[in-house]
Amino acid sequence: LVTGASRGVGKGIALGLGEAGAIVYITGRTVQDGGSAAKLPGTIYQTANEVTNLGGKGIAAQCDHRNDNEVQAVFERIQSEQNRLDILVNNVWGGYEHYTDGTEFWKEKGFWNMPLARWDTMFQAGVRAHYVASVFATPIMIAQKSGLIVNISFFAAQRNDRGVAYSVAKAASDRMAASMAYELREHSITAVSLYPGLVRTESVLKADFDLSNSESPQFIGRAVAALAADQQIIHKSGQVLVAAALAQEYGFTDVDGRQPRPITVDEA
């Protein structure tokens, strides 16, 4: 299951798992192209079709991750249809009004000048959504005595200049993975945080970024697939991992055959 996979990193993760032959459930709210708040292309159905075209099986499941009942229904469906869940990727996020309210990403000044809703959205549609999905996933994984939970996070968790709400929310996702790992180890379930680098999402491609060391969204999916295939993955449980560093360790490349250089906290 990849949450928030209509577009962007979530879609790329779904595609990366699809090319590895996985059955991938894709959640999101967008069912009509251009119907997202940011008016960006992509729907859960388009992602599902692309997953299938790559050799996997994509299954779209419309879900607002702020609604616990809808989230629970997705996991009940997976259990009913598959009777197992090997991977949960907590990717869904909220609070990216930077792209739609006229402000510039990373250039806002003063947390006291930000709308309070920015904090609420990042924690409700981001951190809490990761927690709730993990709560519903864990009993399925415990029953099968295996599983991988990946929280998609970012270097902002370790920086002070990326906005208070964003930095704290990402740090919370990292801490969540570490704490879950502690409780899940006895059940042979791995939980990690995974950092992408600069990803060529639809939003990033609209902005003015130096893309010379960037990553395709699918590259992050290949990182998740490599983790899932690692028979010793439990030894990484609780860690913060970087997708480009995993590419060097496991030997996979991006869709263009390149291996992006792992960036550091100072570069992020």
CSV table of C-alpha atoms in Angstrom, one decimal, residues 14-111:
chain,number,residue,atom,x,y,z
A,14,ALA,CA,4.0,2.8,-6.7
A,15,LEU,CA,5.7,2.6,-10.1
A,16,GLY,CA,8.9,1.4,-8.6
A,17,LEU,CA,7.1,-1.4,-6.8
A,18,GLY,CA,5.0,-2.1,-9.8
A,19,GLU,CA,8.1,-2.8,-12.0
A,20,ALA,CA,9.2,-5.2,-9.3
A,21,GLY,CA,6.0,-7.2,-9.8
A,22,ALA,CA,4.1,-6.1,-6.7
A,23,ILE,CA,0.4,-5.8,-6.2
A,24,VAL,CA,0.1,-2.1,-5.3
A,25,TYR,CA,-2.8,-0.5,-3.6
A,26,ILE,CA,-2.8,3.2,-4.3
A,27,THR,CA,-4.7,5.7,-2.1
A,28,GLY,CA,-5.5,9.3,-2.7
A,29,ARG,CA,-8.3,11.8,-3.1
A,30,THR,CA,-7.9,12.7,-6.7
A,31,VAL,CA,-10.1,10.8,-9.1
A,32,GLN,CA,-10.4,13.4,-11.8
A,33,ASP,CA,-7.4,14.7,-13.7
A,34,GLY,CA,-6.5,18.2,-12.6
A,35,GLY,CA,-8.9,17.9,-9.7
A,36,SER,CA,-6.2,18.3,-7.0
A,37,ALA,CA,-6.0,21.5,-4.9
A,38,ALA,CA,-2.9,22.5,-6.8
A,39,LYS,CA,-4.5,21.7,-10.1
A,40,LEU,CA,-1.8,19.3,-11.0
A,41,PRO,CA,-2.2,16.3,-13.2
A,42,GLY,CA,-2.6,12.7,-11.9
A,43,THR,CA,-5.3,10.5,-10.4
A,44,ILE,CA,-5.2,7.3,-8.4
A,45,TYR,CA,-6.6,5.5,-11.4
A,46,GLN,CA,-3.9,6.7,-13.7
A,47,THR,CA,-1.2,5.6,-11.2
A,48,ALA,CA,-2.9,2.2,-11.0
A,49,ASN,CA,-2.9,1.8,-14.7
A,50,GLU,CA,0.8,2.7,-15.0
A,51,VAL,CA,1.7,0.2,-12.2
A,52,THR,CA,-0.1,-2.5,-14.2
A,53,ASN,CA,1.6,-1.5,-17.4
A,54,LEU,CA,5.0,-1.9,-15.7
A,55,GLY,CA,4.3,-5.5,-14.8
A,56,GLY,CA,2.7,-5.2,-11.4
A,57,LYS,CA,-1.0,-4.9,-10.5
A,58,GLY,CA,-2.3,-1.5,-9.6
A,59,ILE,CA,-5.4,-1.1,-7.5
A,60,ALA,CA,-6.9,2.3,-6.8
A,61,ALA,CA,-8.6,3.0,-3.5
A,62,GLN,CA,-10.1,6.5,-3.1
A,63,CYS,CA,-9.3,7.6,0.5
A,64,ASP,CA,-9.1,10.8,2.5
A,65,HIS,CA,-6.5,10.0,5.1
A,66,ARG,CA,-8.0,12.5,7.4
A,67,ASN,CA,-11.0,10.2,7.7
A,68,ASP,CA,-10.2,7.2,9.9
A,69,ASN,CA,-13.2,5.2,8.7
A,70,GLU,CA,-12.1,5.5,5.1
A,71,VAL,CA,-8.6,4.5,6.1
A,72,GLN,CA,-9.8,1.5,8.0
A,73,ALA,CA,-11.9,0.4,5.0
A,74,VAL,CA,-8.8,0.4,2.8
A,75,PHE,CA,-7.0,-2.0,5.2
A,76,GLU,CA,-10.1,-4.2,5.5
A,77,ARG,CA,-10.3,-4.4,1.7
A,78,ILE,CA,-6.6,-5.4,1.5
A,79,GLN,CA,-7.0,-8.1,4.1
A,80,SER,CA,-10.2,-9.4,2.4
A,81,GLU,CA,-8.7,-9.4,-1.1
A,82,GLN,CA,-5.1,-10.4,-0.3
A,83,ASN,CA,-5.0,-11.7,3.2
A,84,ARG,CA,-1.6,-10.1,3.7
A,85,LEU,CA,0.2,-6.8,3.6
A,86,ASP,CA,4.0,-6.8,3.0
A,87,ILE,CA,4.7,-3.1,2.6
A,88,LEU,CA,3.1,0.1,3.9
A,89,VAL,CA,4.6,3.3,2.5
A,90,ASN,CA,3.3,6.3,4.5
A,91,ASN,CA,3.7,9.0,1.9
A,92,VAL,CA,0.5,11.1,2.1
A,93,TRP,CA,1.1,14.6,3.4
A,94,GLY,CA,-0.6,18.0,3.8
A,95,GLY,CA,0.2,21.6,4.3
A,96,TYR,CA,1.9,22.4,0.9
A,97,GLU,CA,-0.1,25.6,0.4
A,98,HIS,CA,3.2,27.2,-0.7
A,99,TYR,CA,2.3,26.0,-4.2
A,100,THR,CA,-1.2,27.4,-4.3
A,101,ASP,CA,-1.5,30.4,-2.0
A,102,GLY,CA,1.0,32.7,-3.6
A,103,THR,CA,3.9,32.2,-1.2
A,104,GLU,CA,7.3,30.8,-2.2
A,105,PHE,CA,8.5,27.4,-1.0
A,106,TRP,CA,11.1,27.7,1.8
A,107,LYS,CA,11.1,31.5,1.6
A,108,GLU,CA,8.4,32.3,4.1
A,109,LYS,CA,9.8,34.2,7.1
A,110,GLY,CA,8.6,33.9,10.7
A,111,PHE,CA,6.5,31.0,12.0
